[in-house]
Structure formats: structure tokens, C-alpha cells
């Protein structure tokens, strides 16, 4: 009888090894480890527990009697064998199970391991230690991002165990991949829509990412726009005050400020230092360029101008740009007040006009050479007139 036929007879007899005086037949000879394990289990008594059978098979392949469940020459055990060990012993180290060395020769490929980890977690098995879960998730997210699938990298990053690390990683992924190609909040990429609709990422995260890109490009108007859209009103207000408002006033581009200030004005209760910053610019830019006709509207405008001129003193007055901007606004406010005053009172009530204008931040040279010449010599000569040049 041929050797192969004897192996079939031994297998049908439910044995793994058969020996006679002249020959030895091993059914598992030359088979892979899964086939060997199947035959090994078939040869065991039906009443034997699975964990005992697994231990005996482990002893057998360690002794070289059957093919070992290894995947490479380094002796790394197959992931399937690791799963069998975990099934028999829930205390089996998850670090050994969740190792890509048992699945693929590519040490940087975390796909199968991460999917296996999420599957085991969903089955209620003991959770992996936080450092191991963080390593698996971060590595797979980075792998997806390198492949251009950054929206799916965001999905994977949402499985990080620690909330603070999870939020920071998601923001960093979006910041690295978002593009600053528009200021239209309705125009979004397909990947961004995927993150918002299916991964439930807040849209404000994308607005913040665009604001960061605009900050690097020093596009301050876009920084304010995106910070406002993200609800980061303090940051938008601070950016506007430090990098835009004084410069636009000096360059005579103040018309660009009001569209940025108006949304912030609606949220003024949530902004620190609004009263001494954005509110002053908003009040100044809201002053009309043409005088109204009715006396009631002129009187209301006079009050607004007087209040605005006084509030200009609360603006920052440190750099040359800030000083020039405040003085220019004070000058324009003063001229507008003179026009309103002439419409209301003509040449009378000049004493109150002077006292009001003294509270405006005006350049000293203008105050001496121009304001005084506009007022009558009679008022200048009065004893109680006290002007600080």
C-alpha cells in the first residue's frame, strides 16, 4: 500500500500518527499548520476541552512534531493562532494579538490590526491598554492621511481613547489638509462634507483651520472672517484690533472694516474689551458721511458724535500706526461735529462746542492752527477758555 493511501486510512480512522514495525505514518506531515491543527483536533477525544487541546498542539509544534503557526522566519506567530489563544484564555496579552507582525510583513501597515481591535472591542472583550490603543489608532490614521484619505483618518482618530488627545489629533489632521481657497462658508470639499455629515465633526473646526492658514498667509481679513464663523469672537476681535483696524484707518481703507465689525457687534456681549475696542470703531464707522435734514436727527447725531469722539480716547495709543489712526478719527469726528453744530446753532453756543472738542484726541498742531481759526476771536478771548495745546 502506498504511503499516501495509508495516510488517508489513518486519517479516516481518526488517528494522527500510526506506527508499525516497518513504517511510521504521520497524517500531518507536510501540511500547513491550520490543516495540521484541524487533524490534531479530530484525533482528540470528543470530551477534551478546547483549551487543553490547544495546549497540547502548542507542545507538539514546539517539539517539532507538527507545523508551527508562524508567518515568517523570525518565528512570529500567526494572528489566527493568537485569536485562538485569546478565545481559550481571555487573559492572553492583547499586545501579542494586536501585532501586525502576525498578519503582514509590512511593519507600517496597521489596517488589519486596527480593524481587528475595533471588532474585538465591539464584542465586549477586554479593552486594550490606552497606550496600545493610542499607538494603533494614531498609526492607522497617519497611514490613511499619507494615502490622501484624510477624511477617513479623522474617522479613525475619533477612536482615540483620551478625549483631549482625540480632539487635538482631529484638529491637526484637518489643519494639515484643509485648503484656504474661498471665504464662502457654503463652499466645501467632498471630504469636508463627509467629515461634517458622517463623522459629526463640528464645522467650526474647519473654520479654525482656515483661520490658521490665513494667519500664516497674513490675510487678516480672512482670519477675522473665519474666526467669527467659528464662534471664536475674542480671537476675531483681537486680530481685528492688532492687525487691521488702525492700518485700514491710516490707509483710508476703513470701508473694509464695517463688514467685519458688524457680525462681531451682534455678539458683543461675548467679547472681552469690546467696549474699548471694536465698539469704538463700529461707532465711528457708523457715523454718516452726509448730514440729515431734520433737526431731531441732527441733535441725535450731535450726541452720537460727541460720545464717539470721547470714546476714541479708550483705543490703544502705543504704536505710531495706532496714534495716527486715533488722531485721524478724532480729526474727522471734530470736523463732522463742527458741521452739525453750525446747522443746529450757527455761531452760538461755541463755549459748549469747545468744551466738547477738548475731549477729542486731536493732533496738537491741528488743534492750534485750524480749530482756533475756525472759532471766533471773541470766544478765544474769554477768560474761562482753557485749551491744552
Coordinates of C-alpha atoms in Angstrom, one line a residue, residues 38-333:
X38 CA -7.7 20.5 12.3
X39 CA -6.4 16.9 12.1
X40 CA -5.0 17.2 15.6
X41 CA -8.4 18.3 17.0
X42 CA -10.1 15.4 15.1
X43 CA -7.8 12.9 16.6
X44 CA -8.5 14.1 20.2
X45 CA -11.3 12.6 22.3
X46 CA -14.6 14.4 21.9
X47 CA -14.7 15.2 25.6
X48 CA -11.4 17.1 25.8
X49 CA -11.8 20.8 26.4
X50 CA -10.6 23.1 23.6
X51 CA -8.1 24.9 25.8
X52 CA -6.4 21.6 26.7
X53 CA -6.3 20.6 23.0
X54 CA -4.7 23.9 22.2
X55 CA -2.1 23.5 24.9
X56 CA -1.2 20.0 23.6
X57 CA -1.0 21.3 20.0
X58 CA 1.3 24.1 21.2
X59 CA 3.5 21.5 22.9
X60 CA 3.5 19.4 19.7
X61 CA 4.7 22.2 17.4
X62 CA 7.2 23.4 20.0
X63 CA 8.6 19.9 19.9
X64 CA 8.7 19.9 16.1
X65 CA 6.0 17.2 15.7
X66 CA 3.7 19.4 13.7
X67 CA 4.0 22.6 11.6
X68 CA 4.2 25.7 13.8
X69 CA 1.7 28.5 13.3
X70 CA 4.4 31.0 12.3
X71 CA 4.3 33.5 9.4
X72 CA 8.0 34.3 8.9
X73 CA 11.5 33.0 9.6
X74 CA 11.6 35.2 12.7
X75 CA 9.1 32.9 14.4
X76 CA 6.2 35.4 14.7
X77 CA 3.0 33.6 15.5
X78 CA 0.1 33.9 13.1
X79 CA -2.7 36.2 14.1
X80 CA -5.2 33.3 13.7
X81 CA -3.3 31.3 16.3
X82 CA -3.2 34.4 18.6
X83 CA -7.0 34.7 18.3
X84 CA -7.4 31.0 19.2
X85 CA -5.2 31.6 22.2
X86 CA -7.3 34.6 23.2
X87 CA -10.6 32.6 22.8
X88 CA -9.3 29.9 25.1
X89 CA -7.8 32.4 27.6
X90 CA -9.3 35.9 27.7
X91 CA -6.3 37.0 29.8
X92 CA -4.0 36.3 26.9
X93 CA -2.0 39.5 26.3
X94 CA -3.7 41.7 23.7
X95 CA -0.4 43.2 22.7
X96 CA 0.6 39.9 21.2
X97 CA -2.8 39.6 19.4
X98 CA -2.7 43.1 18.1
X99 CA 0.6 42.9 16.3
X100 CA 0.9 43.4 12.6
X101 CA 3.8 41.0 12.6
X102 CA 1.4 38.2 12.6
X103 CA -0.6 39.5 9.6
X104 CA 1.7 41.3 7.2
X105 CA 5.5 41.7 6.6
X106 CA 4.9 45.4 6.3
X107 CA 5.6 46.8 9.7
X108 CA 3.9 50.1 8.8
X109 CA 0.6 48.6 7.7
X110 CA -1.8 48.9 10.5
X111 CA -5.1 48.3 8.6
X112 CA -6.0 44.8 9.6
X113 CA -4.7 45.2 13.2
X114 CA -6.8 48.3 13.8
X115 CA -9.9 46.7 12.3
X116 CA -9.3 43.6 14.4
X117 CA -9.0 45.8 17.5
X118 CA -12.3 47.6 16.9
X119 CA -14.0 44.2 16.2
X120 CA -12.7 42.7 19.4
X121 CA -13.8 45.8 21.3
X122 CA -17.3 45.7 19.9
X123 CA -17.6 42.0 21.0
X124 CA -17.0 43.1 24.6
X125 CA -13.6 41.6 25.0
X126 CA -11.2 43.3 27.5
X127 CA -10.2 46.7 26.2
X128 CA -6.6 47.2 25.0
X129 CA -4.4 49.3 27.3
X130 CA -4.6 53.0 26.5
X131 CA -1.0 53.3 25.2
X132 CA -1.6 50.3 22.8
X133 CA -4.9 51.7 21.6
X134 CA -3.4 55.1 21.0
X135 CA -0.5 53.6 19.1
X136 CA -2.7 51.5 16.8
X137 CA -5.1 54.4 16.1
X138 CA -2.5 57.1 15.6
X139 CA -0.5 54.9 13.3
X140 CA -3.5 53.9 11.1
X141 CA -4.8 57.5 11.0
X142 CA -1.3 58.6 9.8
X143 CA -1.3 55.8 7.2
X144 CA -4.7 56.9 5.8
X145 CA -3.6 60.5 5.8
X146 CA -0.4 59.6 3.8
X147 CA -2.7 57.9 1.3
X148 CA -4.8 61.1 0.8
X149 CA -7.8 59.7 2.7
X150 CA -7.6 62.3 5.4
X151 CA -11.4 62.3 6.0
X152 CA -11.2 58.6 6.9
X153 CA -8.1 59.5 9.1
X154 CA -10.4 61.8 11.0
X155 CA -12.9 58.9 11.5
X156 CA -10.1 56.6 12.8
X157 CA -8.8 59.4 15.1
X158 CA -12.2 59.6 16.7
X159 CA -11.4 56.2 18.3
X160 CA -8.5 57.5 20.3
X161 CA -9.1 56.7 24.0
X162 CA -8.3 60.0 25.5
X163 CA -10.7 62.9 24.7
X164 CA -8.0 65.6 24.8
X165 CA -5.7 63.7 22.5
X166 CA -8.6 62.8 20.3
X167 CA -9.7 66.4 19.7
X168 CA -6.1 67.7 19.2
X169 CA -5.4 65.0 16.6
X170 CA -8.6 65.6 14.7
X171 CA -7.8 69.4 14.6
X172 CA -4.2 68.7 13.4
X173 CA -5.3 66.4 10.6
X174 CA -7.8 69.0 9.4
X175 CA -5.3 71.8 9.6
X176 CA -2.8 69.9 7.6
X177 CA -5.2 69.1 4.8
X178 CA -7.7 71.9 4.6
X179 CA -7.3 74.5 1.9
X180 CA -7.9 78.2 2.1
X181 CA -9.4 78.6 -1.4
X182 CA -12.5 80.6 -0.6
X183 CA -14.2 82.8 2.0
X184 CA -17.6 81.4 1.2
X185 CA -18.8 79.3 4.1
X186 CA -21.2 77.4 1.8
X187 CA -18.4 76.1 -0.5
X188 CA -16.8 73.0 1.0
X189 CA -15.0 70.0 -0.4
X190 CA -16.4 66.5 -0.6
X191 CA -14.1 65.3 2.1
X192 CA -15.1 68.2 4.4
X193 CA -18.8 67.4 3.8
X194 CA -18.0 63.7 4.7
X195 CA -16.5 64.7 8.0
X196 CA -19.4 67.0 8.9
X197 CA -22.3 64.8 7.8
X198 CA -21.0 61.3 8.6
X199 CA -18.2 61.8 11.1
X200 CA -20.1 64.5 13.0
X201 CA -17.1 66.9 13.1
X202 CA -18.2 70.4 14.1
X203 CA -17.9 72.9 11.2
X204 CA -16.2 75.3 13.5
X205 CA -13.1 73.0 13.4
X206 CA -12.8 73.6 9.7
X207 CA -13.3 77.4 10.1
X208 CA -10.5 77.4 12.7
X209 CA -8.2 75.5 10.4
X210 CA -8.9 78.0 7.6
X211 CA -8.2 80.9 10.0
X212 CA -4.9 79.3 10.9
X213 CA -3.9 79.0 7.2
X214 CA -5.0 82.7 6.6
X215 CA -2.9 83.7 9.6
X216 CA 0.2 82.1 8.1
X217 CA -0.6 84.0 4.9
X218 CA -1.1 87.2 6.9
X219 CA -4.6 87.5 5.2
X220 CA -6.0 89.2 8.3
X221 CA -9.5 89.9 6.9
X222 CA -9.9 86.2 6.2
X223 CA -8.6 85.4 9.7
X224 CA -11.3 87.6 11.2
X225 CA -14.0 86.1 8.9
X226 CA -13.2 82.5 9.8
X227 CA -12.7 83.1 13.5
X228 CA -16.1 84.8 13.5
X229 CA -17.7 81.9 11.6
X230 CA -16.1 79.5 14.1
X231 CA -17.6 81.4 17.1
X232 CA -14.2 82.5 18.3
X233 CA -15.2 86.1 18.7
X234 CA -12.5 87.1 21.1
X235 CA -9.8 85.9 18.7
X236 CA -11.5 87.6 15.8
X237 CA -11.8 90.9 17.8
X238 CA -8.2 90.7 18.9
X239 CA -6.9 90.1 15.4
X240 CA -9.0 93.0 14.1
X241 CA -7.7 95.3 16.7
X242 CA -4.0 94.3 16.4
X243 CA -3.6 93.8 12.7
X244 CA -6.4 95.5 10.8
X245 CA -8.3 98.4 12.3
X246 CA -5.5 101.0 12.8
X247 CA -3.8 100.1 9.5
X248 CA -7.1 100.4 7.5
X249 CA -7.8 103.8 9.0
X250 CA -4.4 105.1 8.2
X251 CA -4.5 103.8 4.6
X252 CA -8.0 105.2 4.1
X253 CA -9.5 101.7 3.6
X254 CA -11.9 101.9 6.6
X255 CA -14.8 100.8 4.4
X256 CA -13.3 97.2 4.7
X257 CA -13.8 97.2 8.4
X258 CA -17.5 97.6 8.8
X259 CA -18.4 94.3 7.2
X260 CA -16.1 92.6 9.6
X261 CA -17.2 94.6 12.7
X262 CA -21.0 94.1 12.1
X263 CA -21.1 90.3 12.9
X264 CA -18.9 90.9 15.9
X265 CA -21.2 93.8 17.1
X266 CA -24.1 91.3 17.2
X267 CA -22.0 89.1 19.6
X268 CA -20.6 92.0 21.6
X269 CA -21.7 90.5 24.9
X270 CA -19.4 87.6 24.4
X271 CA -16.3 89.6 23.6
X272 CA -13.8 90.8 26.1
X273 CA -12.8 94.5 25.9
X274 CA -15.4 95.1 23.2
X275 CA -16.4 98.5 24.7
X276 CA -12.9 99.9 24.5
X277 CA -12.0 98.3 21.1
X278 CA -14.4 97.2 18.4
X279 CA -17.3 99.1 19.8
X280 CA -15.4 102.4 19.2
X281 CA -14.5 101.5 15.7
X282 CA -18.1 100.4 15.0
X283 CA -19.5 103.6 16.4
X284 CA -17.0 105.7 14.4
X285 CA -17.6 103.9 11.1
X286 CA -21.4 104.1 11.6
X287 CA -21.3 107.9 11.6
X288 CA -22.9 109.2 8.4
X289 CA -21.0 110.9 5.6
X290 CA -23.9 113.3 4.9
X291 CA -25.9 115.3 7.4
X292 CA -29.6 114.5 7.9
X293 CA -32.2 117.2 7.2
X294 CA -34.4 117.2 10.3
X295 CA -33.4 119.0 13.5
X296 CA -34.3 116.0 15.6
X297 CA -31.9 113.7 13.6
X298 CA -29.2 116.4 13.8
X299 CA -29.5 116.6 17.5
X300 CA -29.3 112.8 17.8
X301 CA -26.2 112.8 15.5
X302 CA -24.6 115.5 17.7
X303 CA -24.9 113.3 20.7
X304 CA -23.5 110.3 18.8
X305 CA -20.5 112.3 17.5
X306 CA -19.8 113.7 21.0
X307 CA -19.9 110.2 22.5
X308 CA -17.8 108.7 19.8
X309 CA -15.2 111.4 19.9
X310 CA -14.8 110.9 23.7
X311 CA -14.6 107.1 23.3
X312 CA -11.7 107.4 20.8
X313 CA -9.5 108.1 23.9
X314 CA -10.0 104.5 25.0
X315 CA -8.4 103.0 21.9
X316 CA -4.8 101.7 22.1
X317 CA -2.4 104.6 21.6
X318 CA 1.0 102.9 21.7
X319 CA 2.4 102.4 18.2
X320 CA 2.8 105.0 15.5
X321 CA 0.0 103.4 13.5
X322 CA -2.3 103.4 16.4
X323 CA -1.5 107.1 17.2
X324 CA -2.0 108.1 13.6
X325 CA -5.3 106.2 13.4
X326 CA -6.8 107.7 16.5
X327 CA -5.8 111.2 15.5
X328 CA -7.3 110.8 12.1
X329 CA -10.5 109.6 13.5
X330 CA -10.5 112.4 16.1
X331 CA -10.0 114.9 13.3
X332 CA -12.8 113.6 11.1
X333 CA -15.1 113.4 14.2

